XYZ file of C-alpha atoms in Angstrom:
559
model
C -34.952 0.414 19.747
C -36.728 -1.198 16.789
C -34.138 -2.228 14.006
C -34.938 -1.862 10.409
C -34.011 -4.358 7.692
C -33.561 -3.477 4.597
C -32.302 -6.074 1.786
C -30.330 -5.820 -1.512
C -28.569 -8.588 -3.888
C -26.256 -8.519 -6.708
C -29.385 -9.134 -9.161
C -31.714 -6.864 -7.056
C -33.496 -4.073 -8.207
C -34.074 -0.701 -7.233
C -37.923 -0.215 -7.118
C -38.130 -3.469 -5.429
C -39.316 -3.964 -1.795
C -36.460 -4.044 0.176
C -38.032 -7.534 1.243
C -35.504 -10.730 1.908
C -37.920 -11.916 -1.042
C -37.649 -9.090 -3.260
C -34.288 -7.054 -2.784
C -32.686 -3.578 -3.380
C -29.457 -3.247 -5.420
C -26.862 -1.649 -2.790
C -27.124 1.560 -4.233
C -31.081 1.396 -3.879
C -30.919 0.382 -0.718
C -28.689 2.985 1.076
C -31.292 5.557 -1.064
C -34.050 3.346 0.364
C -33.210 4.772 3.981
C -30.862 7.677 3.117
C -32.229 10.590 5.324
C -35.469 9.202 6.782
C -34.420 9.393 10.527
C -33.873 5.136 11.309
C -31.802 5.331 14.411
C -30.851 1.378 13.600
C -30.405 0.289 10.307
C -29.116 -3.525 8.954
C -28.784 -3.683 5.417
C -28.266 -7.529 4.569
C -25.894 -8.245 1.326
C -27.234 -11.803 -0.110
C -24.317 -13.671 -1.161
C -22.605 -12.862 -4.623
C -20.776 -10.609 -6.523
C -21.507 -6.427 -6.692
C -19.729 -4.241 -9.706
C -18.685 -1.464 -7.631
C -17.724 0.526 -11.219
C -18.104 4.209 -9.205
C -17.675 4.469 -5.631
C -20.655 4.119 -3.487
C -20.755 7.597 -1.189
C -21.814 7.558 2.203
C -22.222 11.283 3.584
C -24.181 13.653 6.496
C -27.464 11.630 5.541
C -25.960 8.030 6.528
C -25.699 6.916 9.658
C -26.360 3.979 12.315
C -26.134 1.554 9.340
C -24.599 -1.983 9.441
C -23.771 -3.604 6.671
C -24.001 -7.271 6.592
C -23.239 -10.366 4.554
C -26.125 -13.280 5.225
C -23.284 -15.444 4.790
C -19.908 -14.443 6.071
C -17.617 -13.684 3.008
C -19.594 -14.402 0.668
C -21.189 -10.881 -0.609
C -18.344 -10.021 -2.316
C -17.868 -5.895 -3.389
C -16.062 -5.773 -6.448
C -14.311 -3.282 -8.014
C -13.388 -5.107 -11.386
C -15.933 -5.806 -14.710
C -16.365 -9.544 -16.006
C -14.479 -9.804 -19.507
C -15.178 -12.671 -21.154
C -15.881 -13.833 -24.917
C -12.697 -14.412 -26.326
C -10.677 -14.888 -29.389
C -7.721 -16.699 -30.899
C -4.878 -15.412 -31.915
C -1.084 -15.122 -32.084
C 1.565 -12.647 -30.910
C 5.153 -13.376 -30.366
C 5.062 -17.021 -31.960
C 3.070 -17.593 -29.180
C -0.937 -19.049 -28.598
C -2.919 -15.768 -27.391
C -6.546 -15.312 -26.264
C -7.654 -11.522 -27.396
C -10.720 -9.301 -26.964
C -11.873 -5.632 -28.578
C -11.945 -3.751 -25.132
C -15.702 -1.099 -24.996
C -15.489 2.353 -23.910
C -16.741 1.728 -21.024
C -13.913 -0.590 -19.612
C -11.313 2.605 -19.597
C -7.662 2.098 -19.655
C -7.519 -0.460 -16.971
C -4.181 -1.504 -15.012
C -5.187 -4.544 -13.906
C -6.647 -7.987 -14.470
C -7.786 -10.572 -12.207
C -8.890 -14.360 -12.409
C -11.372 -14.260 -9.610
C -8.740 -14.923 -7.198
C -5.460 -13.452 -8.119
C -4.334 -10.612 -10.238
C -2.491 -11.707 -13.182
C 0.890 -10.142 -13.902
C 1.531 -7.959 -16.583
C 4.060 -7.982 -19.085
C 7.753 -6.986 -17.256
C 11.251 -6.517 -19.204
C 13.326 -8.028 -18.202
C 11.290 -11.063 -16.928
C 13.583 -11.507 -13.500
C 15.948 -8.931 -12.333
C 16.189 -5.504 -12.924
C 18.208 -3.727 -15.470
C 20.230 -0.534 -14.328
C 20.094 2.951 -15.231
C 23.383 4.550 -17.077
C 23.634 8.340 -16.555
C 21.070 11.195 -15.859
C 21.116 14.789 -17.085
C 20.420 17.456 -14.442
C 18.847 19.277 -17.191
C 16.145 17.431 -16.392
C 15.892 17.944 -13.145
C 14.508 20.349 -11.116
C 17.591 20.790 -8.009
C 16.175 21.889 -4.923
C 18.165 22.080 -1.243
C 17.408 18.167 -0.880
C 19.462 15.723 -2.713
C 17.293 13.127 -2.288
C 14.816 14.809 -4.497
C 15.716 16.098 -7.969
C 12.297 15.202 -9.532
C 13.748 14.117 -12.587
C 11.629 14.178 -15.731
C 13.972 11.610 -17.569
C 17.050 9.490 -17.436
C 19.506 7.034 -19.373
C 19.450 3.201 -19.901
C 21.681 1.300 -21.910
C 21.267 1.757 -25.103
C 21.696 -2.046 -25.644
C 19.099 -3.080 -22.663
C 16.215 -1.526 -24.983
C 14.262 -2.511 -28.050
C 11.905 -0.852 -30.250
C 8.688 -1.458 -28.323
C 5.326 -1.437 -29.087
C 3.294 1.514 -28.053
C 6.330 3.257 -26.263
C 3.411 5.573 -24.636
C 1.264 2.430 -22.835
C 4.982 0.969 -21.395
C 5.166 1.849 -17.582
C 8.378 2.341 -16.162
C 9.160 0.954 -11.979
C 12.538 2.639 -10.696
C 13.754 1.354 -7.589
C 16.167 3.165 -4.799
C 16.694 3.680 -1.471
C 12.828 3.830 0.544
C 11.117 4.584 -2.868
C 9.919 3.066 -6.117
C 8.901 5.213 -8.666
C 6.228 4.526 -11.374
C 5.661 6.851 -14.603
C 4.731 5.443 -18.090
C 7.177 6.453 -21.016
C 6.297 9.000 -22.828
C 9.437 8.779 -25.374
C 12.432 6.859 -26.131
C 15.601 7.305 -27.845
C 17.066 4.135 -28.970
C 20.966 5.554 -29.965
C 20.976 7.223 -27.164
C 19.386 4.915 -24.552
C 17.434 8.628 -23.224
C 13.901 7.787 -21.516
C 11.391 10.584 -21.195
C 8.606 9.854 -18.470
C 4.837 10.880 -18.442
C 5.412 12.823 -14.986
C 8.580 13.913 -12.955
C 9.770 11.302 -10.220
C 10.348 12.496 -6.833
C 13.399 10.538 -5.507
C 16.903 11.468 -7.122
C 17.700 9.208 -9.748
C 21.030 8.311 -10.372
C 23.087 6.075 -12.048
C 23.577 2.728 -11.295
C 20.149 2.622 -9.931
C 17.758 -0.740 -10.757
C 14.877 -0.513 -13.117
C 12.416 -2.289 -15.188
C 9.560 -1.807 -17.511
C 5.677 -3.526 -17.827
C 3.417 -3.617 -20.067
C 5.583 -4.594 -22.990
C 3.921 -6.532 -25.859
C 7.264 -8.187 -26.696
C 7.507 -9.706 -23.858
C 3.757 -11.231 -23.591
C 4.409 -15.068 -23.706
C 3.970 -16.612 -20.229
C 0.861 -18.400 -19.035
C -1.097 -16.314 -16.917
C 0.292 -12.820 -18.735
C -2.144 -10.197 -20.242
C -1.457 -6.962 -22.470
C -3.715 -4.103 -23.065
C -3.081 -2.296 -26.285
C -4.506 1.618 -25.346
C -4.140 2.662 -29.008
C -6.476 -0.088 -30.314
C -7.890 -1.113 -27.260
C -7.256 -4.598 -27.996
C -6.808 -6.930 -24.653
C -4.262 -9.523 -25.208
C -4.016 -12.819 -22.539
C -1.784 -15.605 -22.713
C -3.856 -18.548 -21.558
C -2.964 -21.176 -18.955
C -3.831 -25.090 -19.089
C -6.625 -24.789 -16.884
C -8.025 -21.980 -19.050
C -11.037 -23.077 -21.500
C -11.701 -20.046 -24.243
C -15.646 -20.873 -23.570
C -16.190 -20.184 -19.634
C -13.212 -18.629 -18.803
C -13.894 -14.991 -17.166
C -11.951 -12.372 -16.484
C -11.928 -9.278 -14.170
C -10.699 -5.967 -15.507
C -10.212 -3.124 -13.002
C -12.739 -1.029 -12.699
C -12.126 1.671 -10.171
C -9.572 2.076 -7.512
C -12.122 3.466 -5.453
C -14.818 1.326 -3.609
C -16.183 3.577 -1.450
C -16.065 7.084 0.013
C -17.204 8.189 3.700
C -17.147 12.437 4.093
C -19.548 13.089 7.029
C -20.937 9.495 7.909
C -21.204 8.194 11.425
C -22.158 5.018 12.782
C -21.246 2.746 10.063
C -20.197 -0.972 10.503
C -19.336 -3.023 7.768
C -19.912 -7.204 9.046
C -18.409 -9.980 7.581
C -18.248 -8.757 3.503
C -15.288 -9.501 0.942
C -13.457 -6.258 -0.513
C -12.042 -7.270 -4.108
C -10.189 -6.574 -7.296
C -10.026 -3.246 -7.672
C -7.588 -0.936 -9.971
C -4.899 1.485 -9.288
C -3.572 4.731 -10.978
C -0.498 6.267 -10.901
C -0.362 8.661 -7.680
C -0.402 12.840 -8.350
C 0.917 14.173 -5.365
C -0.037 18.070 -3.582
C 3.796 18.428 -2.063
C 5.206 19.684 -5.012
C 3.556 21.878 -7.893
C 4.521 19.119 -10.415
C 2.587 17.072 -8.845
C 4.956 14.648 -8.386
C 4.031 12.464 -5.536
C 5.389 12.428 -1.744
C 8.625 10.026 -1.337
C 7.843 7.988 1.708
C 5.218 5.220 2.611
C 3.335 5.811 -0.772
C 1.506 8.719 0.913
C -0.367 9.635 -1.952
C -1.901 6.506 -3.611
C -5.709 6.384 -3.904
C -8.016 4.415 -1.391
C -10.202 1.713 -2.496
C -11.978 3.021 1.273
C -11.850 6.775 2.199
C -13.237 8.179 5.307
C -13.190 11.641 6.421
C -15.318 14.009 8.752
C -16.887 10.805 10.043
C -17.254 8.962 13.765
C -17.929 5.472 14.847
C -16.795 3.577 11.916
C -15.900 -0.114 11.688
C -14.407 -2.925 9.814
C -14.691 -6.308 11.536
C -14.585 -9.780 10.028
C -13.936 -8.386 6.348
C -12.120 -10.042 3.836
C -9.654 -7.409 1.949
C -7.875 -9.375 -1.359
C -6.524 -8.266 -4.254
C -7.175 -4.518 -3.666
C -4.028 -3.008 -6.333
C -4.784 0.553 -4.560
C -4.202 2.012 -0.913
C -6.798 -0.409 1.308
C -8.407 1.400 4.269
C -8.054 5.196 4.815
C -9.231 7.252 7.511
C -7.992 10.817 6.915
C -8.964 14.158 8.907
C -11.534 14.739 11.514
C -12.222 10.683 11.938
C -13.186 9.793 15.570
C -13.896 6.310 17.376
C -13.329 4.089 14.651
C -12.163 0.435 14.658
C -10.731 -2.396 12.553
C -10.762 -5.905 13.901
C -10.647 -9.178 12.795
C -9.738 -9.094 9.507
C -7.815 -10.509 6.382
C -5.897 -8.242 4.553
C -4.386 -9.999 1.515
C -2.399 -8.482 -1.428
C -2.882 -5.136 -1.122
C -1.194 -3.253 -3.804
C -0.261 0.036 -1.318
C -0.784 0.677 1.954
C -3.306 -1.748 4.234
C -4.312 0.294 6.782
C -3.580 4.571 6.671
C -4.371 7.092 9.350
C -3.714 10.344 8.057
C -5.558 13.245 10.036
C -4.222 17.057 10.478
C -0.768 17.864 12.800
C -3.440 20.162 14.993
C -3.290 20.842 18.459
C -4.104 17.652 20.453
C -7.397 19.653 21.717
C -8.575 20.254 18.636
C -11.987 18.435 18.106
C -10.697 17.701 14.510
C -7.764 15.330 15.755
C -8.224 12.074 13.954
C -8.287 10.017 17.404
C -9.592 6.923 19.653
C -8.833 3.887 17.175
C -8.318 0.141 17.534
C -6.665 -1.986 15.183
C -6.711 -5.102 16.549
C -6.421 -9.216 15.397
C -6.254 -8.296 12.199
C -3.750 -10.650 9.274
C -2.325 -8.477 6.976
C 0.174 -10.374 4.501
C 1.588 -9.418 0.947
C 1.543 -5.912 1.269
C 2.531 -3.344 -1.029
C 2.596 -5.594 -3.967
C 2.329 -2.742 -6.373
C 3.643 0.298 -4.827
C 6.333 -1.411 -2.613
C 7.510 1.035 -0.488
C 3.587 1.153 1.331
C 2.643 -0.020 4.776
C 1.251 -2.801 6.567
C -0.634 -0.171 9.403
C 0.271 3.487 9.239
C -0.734 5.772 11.622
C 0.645 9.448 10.678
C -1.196 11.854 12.318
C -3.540 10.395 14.938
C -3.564 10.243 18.490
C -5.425 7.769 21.455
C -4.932 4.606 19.417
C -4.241 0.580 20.467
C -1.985 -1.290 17.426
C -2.337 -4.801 18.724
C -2.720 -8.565 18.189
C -2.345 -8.398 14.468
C -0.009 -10.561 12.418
C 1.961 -8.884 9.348
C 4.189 -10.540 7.403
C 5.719 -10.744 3.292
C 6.183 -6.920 2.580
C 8.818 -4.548 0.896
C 9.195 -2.123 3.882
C 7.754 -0.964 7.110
C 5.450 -2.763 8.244
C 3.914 -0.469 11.622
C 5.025 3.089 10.799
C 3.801 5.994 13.988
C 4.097 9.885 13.432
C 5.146 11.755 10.181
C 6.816 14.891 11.480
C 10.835 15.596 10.805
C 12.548 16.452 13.873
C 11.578 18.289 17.277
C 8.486 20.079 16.283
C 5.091 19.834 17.307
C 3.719 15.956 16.508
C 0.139 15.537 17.094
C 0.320 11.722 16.729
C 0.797 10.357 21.271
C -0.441 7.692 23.450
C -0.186 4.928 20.974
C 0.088 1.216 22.375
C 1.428 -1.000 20.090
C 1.218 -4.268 21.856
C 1.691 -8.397 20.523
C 2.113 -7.947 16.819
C 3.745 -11.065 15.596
C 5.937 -9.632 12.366
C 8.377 -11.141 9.390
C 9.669 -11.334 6.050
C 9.979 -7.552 5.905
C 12.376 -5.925 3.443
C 12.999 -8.948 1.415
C 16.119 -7.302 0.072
C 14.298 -4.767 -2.255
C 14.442 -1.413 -0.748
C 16.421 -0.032 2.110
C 16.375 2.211 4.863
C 13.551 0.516 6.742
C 12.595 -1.697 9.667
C 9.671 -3.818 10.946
C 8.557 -1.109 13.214
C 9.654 2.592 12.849
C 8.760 6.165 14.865
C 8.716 9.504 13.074
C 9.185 12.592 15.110
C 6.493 11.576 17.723
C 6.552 13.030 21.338
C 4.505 11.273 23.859
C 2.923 7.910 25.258
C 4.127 5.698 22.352
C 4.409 2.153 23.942
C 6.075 -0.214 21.920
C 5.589 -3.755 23.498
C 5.915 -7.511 23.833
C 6.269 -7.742 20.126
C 7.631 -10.302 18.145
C 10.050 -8.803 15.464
C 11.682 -11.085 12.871
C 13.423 -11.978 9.377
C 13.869 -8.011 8.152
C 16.164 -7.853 5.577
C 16.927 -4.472 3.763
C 18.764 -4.277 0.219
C 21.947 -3.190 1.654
C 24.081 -3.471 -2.122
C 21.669 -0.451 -3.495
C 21.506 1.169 -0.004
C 21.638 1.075 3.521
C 19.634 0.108 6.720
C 17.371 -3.179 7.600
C 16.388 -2.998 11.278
C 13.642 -4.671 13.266
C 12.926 -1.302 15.113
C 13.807 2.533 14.081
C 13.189 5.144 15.636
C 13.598 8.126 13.165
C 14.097 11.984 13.340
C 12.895 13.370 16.524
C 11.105 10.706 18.294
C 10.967 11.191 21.628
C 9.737 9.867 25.032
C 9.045 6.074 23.780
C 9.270 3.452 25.317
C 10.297 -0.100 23.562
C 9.735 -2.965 26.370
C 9.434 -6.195 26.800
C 9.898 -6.839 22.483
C 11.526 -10.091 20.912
C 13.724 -8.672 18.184
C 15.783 -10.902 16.010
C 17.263 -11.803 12.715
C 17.820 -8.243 10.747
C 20.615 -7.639 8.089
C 21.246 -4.272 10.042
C 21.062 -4.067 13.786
C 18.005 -4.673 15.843
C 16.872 -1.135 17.653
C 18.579 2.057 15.531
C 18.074 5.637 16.493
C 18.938 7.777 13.738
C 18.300 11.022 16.398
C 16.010 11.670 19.827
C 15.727 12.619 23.141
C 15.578 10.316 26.571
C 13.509 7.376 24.585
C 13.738 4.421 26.895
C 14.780 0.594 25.213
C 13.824 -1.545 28.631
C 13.766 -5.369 29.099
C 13.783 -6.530 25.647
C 15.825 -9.520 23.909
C 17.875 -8.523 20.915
C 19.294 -11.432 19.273
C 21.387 -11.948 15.698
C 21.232 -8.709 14.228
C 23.815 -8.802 11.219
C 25.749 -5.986 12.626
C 25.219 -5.593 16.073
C 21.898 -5.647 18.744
C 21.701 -1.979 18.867
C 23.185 1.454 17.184
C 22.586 5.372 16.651
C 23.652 8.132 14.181
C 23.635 11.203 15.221
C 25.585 13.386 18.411
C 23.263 15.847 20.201
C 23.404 17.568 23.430
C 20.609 15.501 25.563
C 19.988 11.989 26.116
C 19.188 9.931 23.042
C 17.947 6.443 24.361
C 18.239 4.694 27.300
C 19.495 1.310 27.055
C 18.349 -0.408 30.238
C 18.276 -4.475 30.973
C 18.174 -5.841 27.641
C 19.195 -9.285 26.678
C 21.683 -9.444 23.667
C 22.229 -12.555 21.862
C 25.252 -11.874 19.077
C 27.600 -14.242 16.694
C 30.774 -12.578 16.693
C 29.404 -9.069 16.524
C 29.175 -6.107 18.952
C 26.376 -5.432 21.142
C 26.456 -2.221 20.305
C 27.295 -0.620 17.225
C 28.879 3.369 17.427
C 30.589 2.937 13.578
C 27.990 5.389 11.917
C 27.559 7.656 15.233
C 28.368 11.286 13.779
């Protein structure tokens, strides 16, 4: 089968060739072959930088197309435009760099250096402050009293100030498994009231930690940028390596990258995913639109795929994407993701999120490996996100990769509450090497964790360690957790240890099987469970516990 090669460049053009000599841009060169019938396509990305400013969509035309860097990392698919061409100025008593933002750069979240993202502005600069009181009038009560979806609250009046463009200040709330994120949309300083842009899902209530970004009073640190959305003015604090001449910029462009909805056969080979943007999540659960309160379900994708087969990821580079990374939502079939870096990613790294169908249904999202894969700094901007989540997806292999330096879960499996119907089953989850999770910021979480799922979930020879939970502002740090309704796992052969709760919890189940494992220095004991129920919760069979002057088991919360 003859291949076809097909070349584009960052400088390319479209009515060019196609040629190694004379290259496509991308765009032009997906077109170029876009429905002619190739049944083995290479398109070769010269090394350099491409604007992704739209997403690039791949649909029922594209397929049995690899995309390729000539040089391994090196093509580099940005979602971020150059700023550069700056002047001096002064803000706070302090030396500031400043440019008049065009139209066409939007209200952009984020900035980037070419190989970081630069913080914004954040009051206070360490630490949180804490809320004082909330009205239920602004609330909207429902039967859960985790969710109120509050549309304000009250801080101190004597933590605020009269800030700059009260409207462009964004507001992070912090508690339990969630952090919220609204901008301000007004402010009573006598009364200390904040009024947000959007309801919040999770109950707020008082006592709970908080801060704000994007404050111009607070713009003074090397490094630190402000966008002004009234005058559009773009405000940067430079740093001693910085010269006002050369120095460029990256202002986020998108959040998206690109979009697969009916693709198959696609392989993208050895090509750097960077600096894109991120938007503040609107959610389908609730009318409001307020979005869903675990595992920041409904943050954007820099990649989407849908409706699509044989799709693959190997040997990318993923850095400094502020948005959800990879997503692979309904009807996705035979699709991998190996061998790659994953590097601060703003929300979740890697989502599976089909339909809860039958498991015969030719729809299932099904037959996935994710495998050798380093995924570090995760969830840097939407903290209570994922390392790998697979929610609805069946026939998988989770193994090999390392994952370490996030807020919460790292490997989360199923997404149904309880005993019902879970089409997510006969999921191996083998050799993942995983730490620093938790780092005392949010709580009820663990390394690994199980959600209502019912069949062939292997959980094995897994190296668990360093998960730490904020237990002042809530409860529950354990290395693995199986949650509502999980059933018929089994958890063998796993080296848990070093957790600020205990090292396997079960909140409730039926007959799950813990086998052959070593358990060592959980904080309050090697194993627990919560809740009383008239079957067999876990089997606890053969397992080495390693304790300093705490129980092996723990039966203080059973109820």
């Amino acid at each position: 089968m003859e291949e076809v090669i097909i070349w584009a460049s960052p400088d390319g053009c479209n009515a060019a060739k196609g040629t190694q000599s004379d290259p496509f841009t991308l765009r032009a060169a997906v077109e170029a072959i876009r429905g002619k019938g190739f049944l083995n396509t290479r398109i070769m990305l010269k090394s350099g930088m491409y604007l992704i400013d739209e997403p690039l969509t791949m649909g029922a035309q594209d397929h049995n197309i690899r995309f390729q860097a000539e040089e391994s990392g090196k093509a580099l698919l940005c979602g971020a435009r150059p700023v550069r061409g700056w002047e001096k100025g002064e803000i706070n008593g302090v030396a500031v760099w400043y440019r008049d933002m065009e139209p066409e750069y939007g209200d952009f979240r984020s900035l980037f250096d070419g190989k970081a993202s630069l913080p914004r502005t954040r009051y206070p600069k360490q630490g949180f402050l804490h809320v004082q009181k909330v009205d239920e009038r602004d609330a909207i009560i429902r039967n859960d009293p985790n969710v109120y979806l509050q549309k304000g609250m009250y801080a101190f009046p004597e933590d605020l100030r009269d800030f700059h463009n009260v409207q462009d200040v964004l507001v992070k709330v912090l508690h339990y498994w969630k952090d919220e994120t609204a901008n301000l949309k007004a402010m009573n300083l006598e009364d200390g009231k904040l009024d947000f842009s959007r309801r919040m899902t999770m109950t707020i209530k008082p006592g709970d930690r908080y801060f704000l970004e994007n404050v111009l009073e607070e713009l003074r640190d090397p490094g630190e940028w402000y966008f002004d959305r009234v005058t559009r003015r773009l405000y940067y604090v430079p740093r001693p390596q910085d010269e006002i001449e050369t120095t460029v910029l990256y202002a986020g462009a998108t959040d998206q990258l690109i979009v697969i909805d009916g693709a198959s056969g696609l392989t993208f080979d050895g090509l750097r995913f960077t600096m894109s943007d991120w938007r503040i999540p609107v959610g389908k659960i609730f009318p409001e639109g307020a979005d869903h309160h675990q595992a920041a379900f409904d943050v954007a994708a820099a990649i989407d795929v849908c409706n699509a087969s044989e799709i693959h990821f190997t040997g990318c580079r993923f850095d400094n994407i502020l948005s959800t990374c990879l997503k692979f939502g309904v009807n996705v079939q035979r699709f991998s993701i190996t061998h790659n870096l994953f590097y601060y990613i703003g929300a979740n790294v890697i989502f599976l999120v089909g339909e809860n169908l039958p498991v015969d249904d030719p729809r299932v999202t099904r037959e996935f490996i994710i495998e050798d894969n380093h995924i570090y700094k995760y969830g840097r901007r939407f903290y209570n996100a994922t390392a790998i989540g697979v929610l609805l997806a069946r026939e998988g292999k989770v193994i090999n990769n390392t994952i370490h330096d996030g807020f919460t879960i790292a490997i989360t499996i199923g997404w149904v509450w309880g005993y019902g119907h879970s089409v997510t089953g006969n999921i191996l989850v083998k050799r993942n090497h995983i730490w620093k999770v938790g780092q005392e910021l949010l709580a009820d979480m663990a390394a690994v964790y199980t959600l209502g799922v019912k069949e062939g979930v292997v959980i094995t020879e897994n190296t668990v360690h360093d998960v730490q939970a904020n237990l002042k502002y809530g409860y529950g740090g354990w290395c693995i957790y199986m949650d509502e309704g999980s059933c018929d796992v089994t958890v063998t052969k796993n080296l848990i240890y070093r957790c600020n709760s205990t090292n396997f919890y079960q909140h409730y189940g039926r007959d799950n099987l813990i086998i052959n494992n070593i358990m060592a220095f959980g904080d309050e004991a090697s194993a627990s469970a919560f809740r009383v129920q008239p079957h067999v919760g876990y089997h606890l069979i053969r397992n080495i516990m390693v304790t300093r002057n705490r129980p092996f088991i723990s039966l203080k919360d059973l109820k």
